[in-house]
Amino acid sequence: ITSVLNIAFNADAYSFSEIELMDVNGRIIKSSSFNPQQGLQLFQLTTSSFSSGVYILKIKNSKQTFYKKIILE
């Protein structure tokens, strides 16, 4: 991953969703909240201003929370 992080996930109808990118210490680097329509959601995050390293991507909706390790080079 170099300058854009593409995020895709399925959402329930009108389920509040939140996306956070955190550093390894748990500090929130970028956050976005929205109410998606049902179905596939596409989200792009520009990462060119972030330092190289390991980050944690958190995707949360009203039912579940997902975490994914992201490595920026």
N, CA and C of each residue as an Amber inpcrd file, in Angstrom:
protein
   219
   0.8590000  -1.1790000   0.0000000   0.0000000   0.0000000   0.0000000
   0.8970000   1.2300000   0.0000000   0.6830000   2.1280000  -0.9220000
   1.5530000   3.2820000  -0.9900000   0.8260000   4.5980000  -0.7650000
  -0.1610000   4.9520000  -1.5830000  -0.7680000   6.2630000  -1.4190000
  -2.2780000   6.2470000  -1.2110000  -2.9430000   5.1800000  -1.5950000
  -4.3940000   5.0850000  -1.4020000  -4.7340000   3.7090000  -0.8450000
  -5.5220000   3.7030000   0.1980000  -6.0120000   2.4670000   0.7950000
  -7.4600000   2.2980000   0.3700000  -7.7560000   1.2380000  -0.3740000
  -9.1170000   0.9450000  -0.8130000  -9.7560000  -0.0060000   0.1850000
 -10.9130000   0.3750000   0.6880000 -11.6250000  -0.4200000   1.6820000
 -12.9880000  -0.7820000   1.1040000 -13.3380000  -2.0580000   1.1530000
 -14.6350000  -2.5150000   0.6610000 -15.2510000  -3.4270000   1.7200000
 -16.5360000  -3.2150000   1.9890000 -17.2440000  -4.0800000   2.9400000
 -18.7330000  -4.0290000   2.6550000 -19.4430000  -5.0710000   3.1010000
 -20.8970000  -5.1270000   2.9510000 -21.5460000  -4.5450000   4.1930000
 -22.6200000  -3.7860000   3.9850000 -23.3140000  -3.1430000   5.1010000
 -24.7740000  -3.5360000   5.1090000 -25.3380000  -3.6020000   6.3060000
 -26.7800000  -3.7720000   6.4490000 -27.4440000  -2.4380000   6.1120000
 -28.7030000  -2.4750000   5.8120000 -29.4190000  -1.2530000   5.4440000
 -29.3780000  -0.2350000   6.5790000 -28.8750000   0.9450000   6.2780000
 -28.8820000   2.0900000   7.1800000 -28.2820000   1.7780000   8.5520000
 -27.2660000   0.9670000   8.5540000 -26.5540000   0.6140000   9.7760000
 -25.3860000   1.5860000   9.9580000 -25.3670000   2.3170000  11.0650000
 -24.2900000   3.2690000  11.3340000 -22.9460000   2.5520000  11.2510000
 -22.0130000   3.1280000  10.5330000 -20.6940000   2.5330000  10.3770000
 -19.6140000   3.5500000  10.6970000 -18.4790000   3.0380000  11.1580000
 -17.3470000   3.8870000  11.5030000 -16.0720000   3.1980000  11.0290000
 -15.1940000   3.9650000  10.4160000 -13.8930000   3.4620000   9.9890000
 -12.8340000   4.2830000  10.7060000 -11.8700000   3.6040000  11.3230000
 -10.7690000   4.2870000  12.0010000  -9.4470000   3.6650000  11.5720000
  -8.4540000   4.5020000  11.3740000  -7.0950000   4.0400000  11.1500000
  -6.2920000   4.4740000  12.3640000  -5.6910000   3.5070000  13.0490000
  -4.9580000   3.7790000  14.2860000  -3.4980000   3.3820000  14.1390000
  -2.6340000   4.0570000  14.8810000  -1.2370000   3.6160000  14.9240000
  -1.1380000   2.4520000  15.9020000   0.0410000   1.8640000  16.0420000
   0.1950000   0.6750000  16.8960000   0.0020000   0.9870000  18.3790000
   0.0060000   2.2740000  18.7380000  -0.2350000   2.6700000  20.1260000
  -1.7130000   2.9390000  20.3960000  -2.5650000   2.7710000  19.3820000
  -3.9930000   2.9570000  19.5510000  -4.4820000   4.3750000  19.3030000
  -3.5820000   5.2840000  18.9160000  -4.0060000   6.6530000  18.6170000
  -4.7190000   6.6760000  17.2700000  -5.8570000   7.3480000  17.2200000
  -6.6230000   7.4400000  15.9820000  -5.9610000   8.4580000  15.0600000
  -5.5810000   7.9910000  13.8730000  -4.9250000   8.8200000  12.8710000
  -5.9740000   9.4300000  11.9390000  -6.9770000   8.6480000  11.5870000
  -8.0410000   9.0920000  10.6840000  -9.3240000   8.3900000  11.0870000
 -10.4400000   9.1080000  11.0490000 -11.7180000   8.5330000  11.4270000
 -12.8150000   9.0660000  10.5100000 -13.7740000   8.2130000  10.2010000
 -14.9000000   8.6150000   9.3800000 -16.1350000   7.8270000   9.8170000
 -17.2590000   8.5210000   9.9580000 -18.5230000   7.8850000  10.3310000
 -19.5640000   8.1910000   9.2750000 -20.4400000   7.2370000   9.0130000
 -21.4700000   7.4480000   8.0070000 -22.5770000   6.4190000   8.1680000
 -23.7010000   6.6610000   7.5030000 -24.8430000   5.7460000   7.4830000
 -24.9890000   5.1990000   6.0640000 -24.3800000   4.0570000   5.7800000
 -24.4080000   3.5210000   4.4090000 -25.7520000   2.8980000   4.0560000
 -26.0040000   2.8090000   2.7700000 -27.1350000   2.0300000   2.2880000
 -26.7230000   0.5600000   2.2960000 -27.6800000  -0.3190000   2.1880000
 -27.3990000  -1.7500000   2.2000000 -26.5710000  -2.1420000   0.9870000
 -25.6200000  -3.0380000   1.2030000 -24.8250000  -3.5760000   0.1140000
 -23.3590000  -3.2340000   0.2130000 -22.6730000  -3.3830000  -0.8990000
 -21.2330000  -3.1650000  -0.9460000 -20.8890000  -1.6900000  -0.7790000
 -19.9830000  -1.3980000   0.1360000 -19.5160000  -0.0410000   0.3890000
 -18.0560000   0.0570000  -0.0230000 -17.7220000   1.1140000  -0.7440000
 -16.3460000   1.3560000  -1.1620000 -15.8860000   2.6620000  -0.5260000
 -14.6890000   2.6370000   0.0320000 -14.1600000   3.7870000   0.7530000
 -12.6810000   3.8950000   0.4250000 -12.2250000   5.0870000   0.0770000
 -10.8050000   5.2970000  -0.2080000 -10.2140000   6.2280000   0.8360000
  -9.0330000   5.8770000   1.3050000  -8.3110000   6.6730000   2.2870000
  -6.9440000   7.0100000   1.7150000  -6.6650000   8.3010000   1.5560000
  -5.3610000   8.7390000   1.0600000  -4.3480000   8.6170000   2.1860000
  -3.2640000   7.8970000   1.9190000  -2.2710000   7.6110000   2.9540000
  -0.9220000   8.2570000   2.6860000  -0.8380000   9.0760000   1.6380000
   0.4620000   9.6430000   1.2660000   1.0610000  10.5390000   2.3460000
   0.2400000  11.0990000   3.2280000   0.7620000  11.9730000   4.2820000
   1.1380000  11.1970000   5.5540000   0.8960000   9.8930000   5.5840000
   1.2030000   9.0860000   6.7610000   2.6220000   8.5320000   6.6800000
   3.2510000   8.3600000   7.8180000   4.5800000   7.7650000   7.8840000
   4.5010000   6.2760000   7.5620000   5.6000000   5.7320000   7.0650000
   5.6770000   4.2860000   6.8570000   5.5530000   3.5910000   8.2010000
   4.9600000   2.4140000   8.1960000   4.8480000   1.6590000   9.4390000
   3.6060000   0.7960000   9.4650000   3.3050000   0.2850000  10.6420000
   2.1720000  -0.6130000  10.8580000   1.0170000   0.1830000  11.4620000
  -0.1530000  -0.0330000  10.9150000  -1.3710000   0.6250000  11.3880000
  -2.4490000  -0.4340000  11.5750000  -3.4850000  -0.0850000  12.3120000
  -4.6250000  -0.9690000  12.5170000  -5.8550000  -0.2860000  11.9200000
  -6.5490000  -0.9870000  11.0320000  -7.7900000  -0.4940000  10.4540000
  -8.9420000  -1.1160000  11.2290000  -9.8440000  -0.2720000  11.7060000
 -11.0130000  -0.7330000  12.4570000 -12.2620000  -0.3480000  11.6830000
 -13.1210000  -1.3230000  11.4060000 -14.4070000  -1.0830000  10.7640000
 -15.4790000  -1.5760000  11.7330000 -16.3630000  -0.6660000  12.1170000
 -17.3720000  -0.9940000  13.1190000 -18.7510000  -0.6100000  12.6020000
 -19.7130000  -1.5190000  12.8130000 -21.1090000  -1.1720000  12.5500000
 -21.9170000  -1.5270000  13.7940000 -23.2120000  -1.4690000  13.6930000
 -24.0400000  -1.6980000  14.8770000 -23.9960000  -3.1360000  15.3870000
 -23.4760000  -4.0640000  14.5640000 -23.4570000  -5.4720000  14.9540000
 -22.0640000  -6.0420000  15.1950000 -21.0530000  -5.5410000  14.4680000
 -19.7320000  -6.1640000  14.5200000 -18.6250000  -5.1230000  14.4470000
 -17.4430000  -5.5570000  14.8910000 -16.2340000  -4.7540000  14.7530000
 -15.1510000  -5.6400000  14.1460000 -14.4990000  -5.1320000  13.1020000
 -13.4260000  -5.8540000  12.4210000 -12.1290000  -5.0680000  12.5540000
 -11.0200000  -5.7890000  12.7030000  -9.7000000  -5.1770000  12.7610000
  -8.8020000  -5.8090000  11.6850000  -7.9910000  -4.9790000  11.0620000
  -7.0620000  -5.4710000  10.0350000  -5.7450000  -4.7300000  10.1640000
  -4.6410000  -5.4780000  10.1640000  -3.3210000  -4.8620000  10.2110000
  -2.9710000  -4.3520000   8.8190000  -2.5170000  -3.1000000   8.7530000
  -2.1290000  -2.4560000   7.4990000  -0.6650000  -2.0420000   7.6020000
   0.1010000  -2.3410000   6.5620000   1.5120000  -1.9340000   6.5230000
   1.6730000  -0.9030000   5.4110000   2.0890000   0.3020000   5.7730000
   2.3530000   1.3550000   4.8060000   3.8430000   1.4110000   4.5410000
   4.2210000   1.3970000   3.2740000   5.6360000   1.4080000   2.9070000
   6.0460000   2.7670000   2.3780000
